[in-house]
Amino acid sequence: MNKDMVLLRAVEMAAIASYKYIGKKDKNALDGAAVEAMKVMLGKNIGIKLRVVNGEGELDNAPMFYYGQILGDVDNPHAPTLDMSVDPVEGTNPAAYNFAGSIATIAVSREGTMKQFPEMYMEKLFISPSLAGMVDFQEPLPKIVKGLQKKLQKKTLKAIILDKPRHEKIVKELDNLGVIVRLIKDGDVLGAIDVVNGEADFVYGVGGAPEAVLMASLAIASGAEMSARLVPYQEVWLDESETKERQDLEEKWLAKQTNLQWTTLMMAPDLVNDPRTRFFAAGITAGGTLKPIDYLNGKFYINTFMASHGIVRNLTTTYDVSQINNLKPEVKYLFDKYHR
């Protein structure tokens, strides 16, 4: 089976399985449904093995894909192995409470080419493919913006920023520069998809480090650019009860890394060292250019997105439950279990 279709169907079925729990305020049930759907779709006889490099769920005890887990044709010595970063529901809170900001997403690359990160924070700047080559990522964001405004001879750049207290200062600075800012509650991977689709010029924020690998895959696959720096937990949560413990864990992890410090600027190829990396996503509650999943008259309608080799595809997929049930037993199992 074509591996792109396998991976695309996996994110689609994760969206379909999670549909049952949208708005039900149960993040773990929603995430569990999406995880099971992906595991079922990425089972045997898909022609590849998938090694999880970045999964999800370690901090909040959610159902999870864990580092080093092997999926796919695990018993087939001839099946090639790919690295995989995966988030069955990127944005569990938006999905659980039914507001914009959640997708199912997977990125793959050649074995040994993806960087693994624990649940840490990272400052990320993701630049549109149309602006590739115009940015010195060593500069602070306001200076980057001024440089782009000068080169493009326009002030009204469009930015997507995570709506967090830690970003209030930069939002004010961008506003003073004339940048049109769209604030999002969650989902900087979804924001990066919007940037690739021309909805904005860049997305910026301090968010999860594992998600940076997904964004790096998207950047490489679409012709965009991005930079990233690790951010200590105490800079985001100074007075939380777990800050000292998290700080100690982060320092121990960082001490084991080669050529990586808090100040290290990483570009997309530092996170995913494979120009043939592939990125896949399906809308759950989505938002922007990627629309939410819908169900009507026995059919699921899903907005999906994929990028590879500089080719970007935005697709609308229809699953007719009655027809699929007759063809795919694993899909019938998921439809029966997670029918809303």
Short mmCIF file of C-alpha atoms in Angstrom, two decimals:
data_model
loop_
_atom_site.label_atom_id
_atom_site.label_comp_id
_atom_site.label_asym_id
_atom_site.label_seq_id
_atom_site.Cartn_x
_atom_site.Cartn_y
_atom_site.Cartn_z
CA MET A 1 0.00 0.00 0.00
CA ASN A 2 1.23 3.53 -0.73
CA LYS A 3 2.73 4.82 2.52
CA ASP A 4 1.36 8.33 1.99
CA MET A 5 -2.16 6.93 1.81
CA VAL A 6 -1.53 4.85 4.95
CA LEU A 7 -0.45 7.92 6.91
CA LEU A 8 -3.15 10.15 5.49
CA ARG A 9 -5.82 7.60 6.40
CA ALA A 10 -4.35 7.34 9.91
CA VAL A 11 -4.88 11.04 10.63
CA GLU A 12 -8.33 10.93 9.03
CA MET A 13 -9.42 8.01 11.21
CA ALA A 14 -8.00 9.71 14.30
CA ALA A 15 -10.24 12.68 13.53
CA ILE A 16 -13.25 10.41 12.96
CA ALA A 17 -12.72 8.47 16.20
CA SER A 18 -12.27 11.65 18.25
CA TYR A 19 -15.45 13.15 16.76
CA LYS A 20 -17.53 11.22 19.30
CA TYR A 21 -15.93 13.17 22.16
CA ILE A 22 -15.78 16.70 20.72
CA GLY A 23 -17.30 19.06 23.27
CA LYS A 24 -17.68 16.33 25.92
CA LYS A 25 -15.01 17.87 28.20
CA ASP A 26 -13.12 14.58 28.52
CA LYS A 27 -9.63 15.08 27.09
CA ASN A 28 -8.37 11.60 27.90
CA ALA A 29 -11.34 9.83 26.29
CA LEU A 30 -10.94 11.98 23.19
CA ASP A 31 -7.19 11.41 23.01
CA GLY A 32 -7.64 7.70 23.70
CA ALA A 33 -10.01 7.32 20.77
CA ALA A 34 -7.60 9.07 18.42
CA VAL A 35 -4.64 7.02 19.67
CA GLU A 36 -6.49 3.74 19.16
CA ALA A 37 -7.58 4.79 15.68
CA MET A 38 -4.00 5.53 14.68
CA LYS A 39 -2.72 2.28 16.18
CA VAL A 40 -5.37 0.30 14.28
CA MET A 41 -4.61 2.06 10.99
CA LEU A 42 -0.86 1.75 11.50
CA GLY A 43 -1.01 -1.95 12.27
CA LYS A 44 0.41 -4.80 10.22
CA ASN A 45 0.51 -5.15 6.44
CA ILE A 46 1.20 -1.49 5.66
CA GLY A 47 4.62 -2.13 4.12
CA ILE A 48 6.62 0.01 6.56
CA LYS A 49 7.74 0.13 10.17
CA LEU A 50 7.31 3.38 12.12
CA ARG A 51 9.56 4.25 15.06
CA VAL A 52 8.04 6.83 17.40
CA VAL A 53 10.54 9.61 18.08
CA ASN A 54 8.16 12.20 19.53
CA GLY A 55 4.84 11.03 20.92
CA GLU A 56 2.50 12.63 23.46
CA GLY A 57 0.86 12.27 26.82
CA GLU A 58 3.80 11.77 29.18
CA LEU A 59 2.98 14.68 31.51
CA ASP A 60 -0.78 14.36 31.88
CA ASN A 61 -1.04 10.54 31.89
CA ALA A 62 -3.01 10.64 28.64
CA PRO A 63 -3.09 7.63 26.31
CA MET A 64 0.13 7.86 24.40
CA PHE A 65 2.61 6.90 21.77
CA TYR A 66 5.94 6.51 23.55
CA TYR A 67 9.52 7.07 22.45
CA GLY A 68 10.96 4.01 20.72
CA GLN A 69 7.60 2.33 20.10
CA ILE A 70 7.50 0.44 16.79
CA LEU A 71 4.32 0.29 14.72
CA GLY A 72 3.51 -1.22 11.36
CA ASP A 73 5.09 -4.36 9.93
CA VAL A 74 7.12 -5.10 13.05
CA ASP A 75 7.81 -8.71 12.07
CA ASN A 76 8.83 -7.99 8.48
CA PRO A 77 12.63 -7.68 8.24
CA HIS A 78 12.32 -6.25 4.72
CA ALA A 79 9.97 -3.39 5.62
CA PRO A 80 11.85 -0.06 5.78
CA THR A 81 11.77 1.83 9.08
CA LEU A 82 10.78 5.49 9.24
CA ASP A 83 11.06 7.96 12.11
CA MET A 84 7.71 9.36 13.21
CA SER A 85 6.56 12.31 15.28
CA VAL A 86 2.89 12.03 16.08
CA ASP A 87 0.13 13.85 17.91
CA PRO A 88 -3.23 12.11 17.55
CA VAL A 89 -4.93 15.23 18.93
CA GLU A 90 -2.78 18.34 18.82
CA GLY A 91 -4.98 20.62 20.89
CA THR A 92 -6.90 18.28 23.19
CA ASN A 93 -8.40 21.16 25.17
CA PRO A 94 -9.95 22.86 22.10
CA ALA A 95 -11.37 19.52 20.95
CA ALA A 96 -12.71 18.62 24.39
CA TYR A 97 -14.47 21.99 24.70
CA ASN A 98 -15.32 22.33 21.00
CA PHE A 99 -13.50 25.45 19.97
CA ALA A 100 -11.03 25.98 17.13
CA GLY A 101 -7.49 24.67 17.42
CA SER A 102 -7.27 20.87 17.19
CA ILE A 103 -5.91 18.52 14.53
CA ALA A 104 -4.57 14.99 14.17
CA THR A 105 -1.04 15.04 12.77
CA ILE A 106 1.90 12.85 11.78
CA ALA A 107 5.34 13.59 10.35
CA VAL A 108 7.75 10.96 9.04
CA SER A 109 11.33 10.94 7.83
CA ARG A 110 14.16 8.51 7.14
CA GLU A 111 15.29 6.43 10.11
CA GLY A 112 17.63 8.30 12.44
CA THR A 113 16.88 11.79 11.11
CA MET A 114 14.39 13.16 13.68
CA LYS A 115 15.46 14.91 16.88
CA GLN A 116 13.77 13.66 20.05
CA PHE A 117 12.62 16.06 22.77
CA PRO A 118 10.96 15.50 26.13
CA GLU A 119 8.02 17.67 27.19
CA MET A 120 9.85 21.01 27.27
CA TYR A 121 9.15 24.51 26.04
CA MET A 122 10.58 25.97 22.88
CA GLU A 123 10.48 29.38 21.23
CA LYS A 124 9.44 28.86 17.60
CA LEU A 125 9.29 31.14 14.58
CA PHE A 126 7.80 29.68 11.40
CA ILE A 127 8.09 31.75 8.21
CA SER A 128 5.97 31.47 5.06
CA PRO A 129 7.49 29.81 1.96
CA SER A 130 7.05 33.14 0.13
CA LEU A 131 9.46 34.75 2.62
CA ALA A 132 12.06 31.97 2.57
CA GLY A 133 15.60 33.33 2.34
CA MET A 134 14.65 36.82 3.56
CA VAL A 135 15.16 36.36 7.31
CA ASP A 136 18.20 36.39 9.58
CA PHE A 137 16.90 34.16 12.35
CA GLN A 138 19.67 35.30 14.71
CA GLU A 139 17.89 38.65 15.06
CA PRO A 140 15.09 39.33 17.56
CA LEU A 141 11.58 39.16 16.14
CA PRO A 142 10.89 42.93 16.00
CA LYS A 143 14.06 43.47 13.98
CA ILE A 144 13.14 40.54 11.70
CA VAL A 145 9.74 42.13 11.11
CA LYS A 146 11.25 45.54 10.34
CA GLY A 147 13.59 43.91 7.84
CA LEU A 148 10.72 42.13 6.12
CA GLN A 149 8.64 45.30 6.02
CA LYS A 150 11.52 47.10 4.35
CA LYS A 151 12.16 44.36 1.80
CA LEU A 152 8.47 43.91 0.99
CA GLN A 153 7.73 47.65 1.19
CA LYS A 154 4.65 47.10 3.32
CA LYS A 155 3.86 47.30 7.01
CA THR A 156 0.81 45.07 7.15
CA LEU A 157 2.43 41.72 7.64
CA LYS A 158 0.13 39.09 9.15
CA ALA A 159 1.15 37.10 12.21
CA ILE A 160 -0.35 34.24 14.19
CA ILE A 161 0.61 34.32 17.87
CA LEU A 162 -0.27 31.99 20.73
CA ASP A 163 -2.54 33.93 23.07
CA LYS A 164 -0.58 33.47 26.29
CA PRO A 165 0.46 35.95 29.00
CA ARG A 166 4.09 35.33 28.11
CA HIS A 167 3.47 36.82 24.66
CA GLU A 168 1.75 40.05 25.71
CA LYS A 169 4.93 42.12 25.25
CA ILE A 170 5.72 40.84 21.76
CA VAL A 171 2.09 41.25 20.66
CA LYS A 172 2.23 44.93 21.69
CA GLU A 173 5.54 45.40 19.85
CA LEU A 174 4.16 43.82 16.68
CA ASP A 175 1.00 45.90 16.92
CA ASN A 176 3.13 49.06 17.20
CA LEU A 177 4.98 47.99 14.04
CA GLY A 178 1.70 47.74 12.13
CA VAL A 179 1.58 43.94 12.02
CA ILE A 180 -1.89 42.39 11.86
CA VAL A 181 -1.93 39.85 14.71
CA ARG A 182 -4.32 36.91 14.96
CA LEU A 183 -4.27 35.33 18.41
CA ILE A 184 -4.86 31.61 18.81
CA LYS A 185 -5.53 29.82 22.09
CA ASP A 186 -3.78 26.57 21.16
CA GLY A 187 -2.20 24.79 18.22
CA ASP A 188 0.92 26.36 16.74
CA VAL A 189 1.21 23.38 14.35
CA LEU A 190 -2.20 24.35 12.99
CA GLY A 191 -0.98 27.95 12.83
CA ALA A 192 1.98 26.79 10.74
CA ILE A 193 -0.41 25.08 8.31
CA ASP A 194 -2.24 28.41 7.95
CA VAL A 195 1.08 30.12 7.20
CA VAL A 196 1.89 27.57 4.49
CA ASN A 197 -1.59 28.08 3.03
CA GLY A 198 -1.06 31.86 2.82
CA GLU A 199 -3.28 32.83 5.75
CA ALA A 200 -0.39 34.62 7.49
CA ASP A 201 3.27 35.50 6.99
CA PHE A 202 4.57 33.86 10.14
CA VAL A 203 3.58 32.13 13.37
CA TYR A 204 5.43 32.76 16.62
CA GLY A 205 5.22 31.48 20.15
CA VAL A 206 6.76 29.65 23.08
CA GLY A 207 5.11 26.24 23.04
CA GLY A 208 5.91 22.53 23.16
CA ALA A 209 9.28 21.26 21.97
CA PRO A 210 7.96 17.96 20.47
CA GLU A 211 5.55 19.99 18.33
CA ALA A 212 8.55 21.86 16.93
CA VAL A 213 9.62 18.66 15.18
CA LEU A 214 6.22 18.41 13.49
CA MET A 215 6.56 22.05 12.42
CA ALA A 216 10.09 21.43 11.16
CA SER A 217 8.87 18.58 8.99
CA LEU A 218 6.15 20.85 7.62
CA ALA A 219 8.67 23.62 6.94
CA ILE A 220 10.99 21.33 4.99
CA ALA A 221 8.16 19.59 3.16
CA SER A 222 6.51 22.85 2.09
CA GLY A 223 9.49 25.12 1.43
CA ALA A 224 8.91 27.25 4.53
CA GLU A 225 11.57 28.10 7.14
CA MET A 226 11.65 28.01 10.91
CA SER A 227 13.90 28.53 13.89
CA ALA A 228 13.66 27.24 17.44
CA ARG A 229 15.31 27.65 20.83
CA LEU A 230 14.69 25.72 24.02
CA VAL A 231 13.15 27.75 26.84
CA PRO A 232 13.62 26.76 30.51
CA TYR A 233 10.44 25.84 32.36
CA GLN A 234 11.09 28.50 35.00
CA GLU A 235 10.95 31.25 32.35
CA VAL A 236 7.36 30.23 31.56
CA TRP A 237 6.19 29.17 35.03
CA LEU A 238 8.34 30.97 37.60
CA ASP A 239 6.42 30.20 40.79
CA GLU A 240 4.70 26.87 40.12
CA SER A 241 5.09 24.05 42.66
CA GLU A 242 6.75 21.75 40.13
CA THR A 243 9.13 24.38 38.69
CA LYS A 244 12.21 23.27 40.65
CA GLU A 245 11.65 19.60 39.80
CA ARG A 246 11.13 20.40 36.12
CA GLN A 247 14.21 22.61 36.10
CA ASP A 248 16.36 19.79 37.50
CA LEU A 249 14.99 17.27 34.96
CA GLU A 250 15.61 19.65 32.08
CA GLU A 251 19.19 20.38 33.16
CA LYS A 252 19.95 16.65 33.45
CA TRP A 253 18.51 15.99 29.99
CA LEU A 254 20.38 18.93 28.44
CA ALA A 255 23.69 17.80 29.98
CA LYS A 256 23.41 14.55 27.98
CA GLN A 257 22.95 16.35 24.65
CA THR A 258 25.75 17.08 22.20
CA ASN A 259 26.14 20.64 20.94
CA LEU A 260 22.83 21.77 22.46
CA GLN A 261 22.45 24.55 25.01
CA TRP A 262 19.61 26.84 26.06
CA THR A 263 20.94 29.47 23.67
CA THR A 264 21.38 27.13 20.66
CA LEU A 265 19.47 28.32 17.61
CA MET A 266 18.06 25.35 15.72
CA MET A 267 16.73 25.44 12.17
CA ALA A 268 14.32 22.96 10.62
CA PRO A 269 17.07 20.60 9.32
CA ASP A 270 18.51 20.43 12.86
CA LEU A 271 15.19 18.96 13.97
CA VAL A 272 14.42 16.81 10.91
CA ASN A 273 17.49 16.09 8.81
CA ASP A 274 15.67 14.76 5.76
CA PRO A 275 14.64 16.81 2.69
CA ARG A 276 12.13 14.03 1.86
CA THR A 277 10.22 14.31 5.13
CA ARG A 278 6.42 14.15 4.87
CA PHE A 279 3.76 15.90 6.93
CA PHE A 280 0.07 14.95 7.34
CA ALA A 281 -2.83 16.52 9.23
CA ALA A 282 -6.60 16.25 9.49
CA GLY A 283 -8.93 18.81 11.02
CA ILE A 284 -10.79 17.96 14.24
CA THR A 285 -12.06 21.33 15.44
CA ALA A 286 -9.35 22.94 13.30
CA GLY A 287 -9.74 26.60 12.29
CA GLY A 288 -8.29 28.94 9.69
CA THR A 289 -7.62 27.20 6.39
CA LEU A 290 -8.21 23.72 7.81
CA LYS A 291 -11.90 23.13 8.52
CA PRO A 292 -13.47 21.05 11.32
CA ILE A 293 -14.65 17.50 10.77
CA ASP A 294 -18.38 17.20 10.07
CA TYR A 295 -20.90 14.34 9.92
CA LEU A 296 -24.10 14.43 7.90
CA ASN A 297 -26.44 11.73 6.58
CA GLY A 298 -24.08 8.84 7.20
CA LYS A 299 -20.97 10.57 5.82
CA PHE A 300 -17.94 12.08 7.48
CA TYR A 301 -16.42 15.14 5.81
CA ILE A 302 -12.78 15.76 6.70
CA ASN A 303 -10.39 18.52 5.69
CA THR A 304 -6.92 17.04 5.32
CA PHE A 305 -3.52 18.50 4.54
CA MET A 306 -0.27 16.97 3.39
CA ALA A 307 3.09 18.29 2.27
CA SER A 308 6.21 16.72 0.77
CA HIS A 309 8.94 17.74 -1.68
CA GLY A 310 7.57 21.30 -1.81
CA ILE A 311 4.14 20.03 -2.85
CA VAL A 312 1.22 21.08 -0.64
CA ARG A 313 -2.17 19.42 -0.88
CA ASN A 314 -5.40 20.57 0.75
CA LEU A 315 -8.03 17.88 0.41
CA THR A 316 -11.64 17.27 1.35
CA THR A 317 -12.24 13.60 2.08
CA THR A 318 -15.66 11.97 2.37
CA TYR A 319 -16.15 8.71 4.26
CA ASP A 320 -19.45 7.03 3.45
CA VAL A 321 -19.90 4.83 6.50
CA SER A 322 -22.05 2.23 4.73
CA GLN A 323 -19.57 1.77 1.89
CA ILE A 324 -16.40 1.75 3.98
CA ASN A 325 -17.90 -0.77 6.40
CA ASN A 326 -18.20 -3.24 3.52
CA LEU A 327 -14.58 -2.84 2.47
CA LYS A 328 -12.35 -2.33 5.50
CA PRO A 329 -12.85 -4.42 8.66
CA GLU A 330 -10.50 -2.25 10.72
CA VAL A 331 -12.42 0.87 9.70
CA LYS A 332 -15.73 -0.83 10.49
CA TYR A 333 -14.37 -1.67 13.95
CA LEU A 334 -13.50 1.98 14.60
CA PHE A 335 -16.78 3.30 13.19
CA ASP A 336 -18.77 0.86 15.33
CA LYS A 337 -16.85 1.68 18.49
CA TYR A 338 -16.73 5.46 18.12
CA HIS A 339 -20.03 6.18 16.41
CA ARG A 340 -21.49 9.24 18.09
#
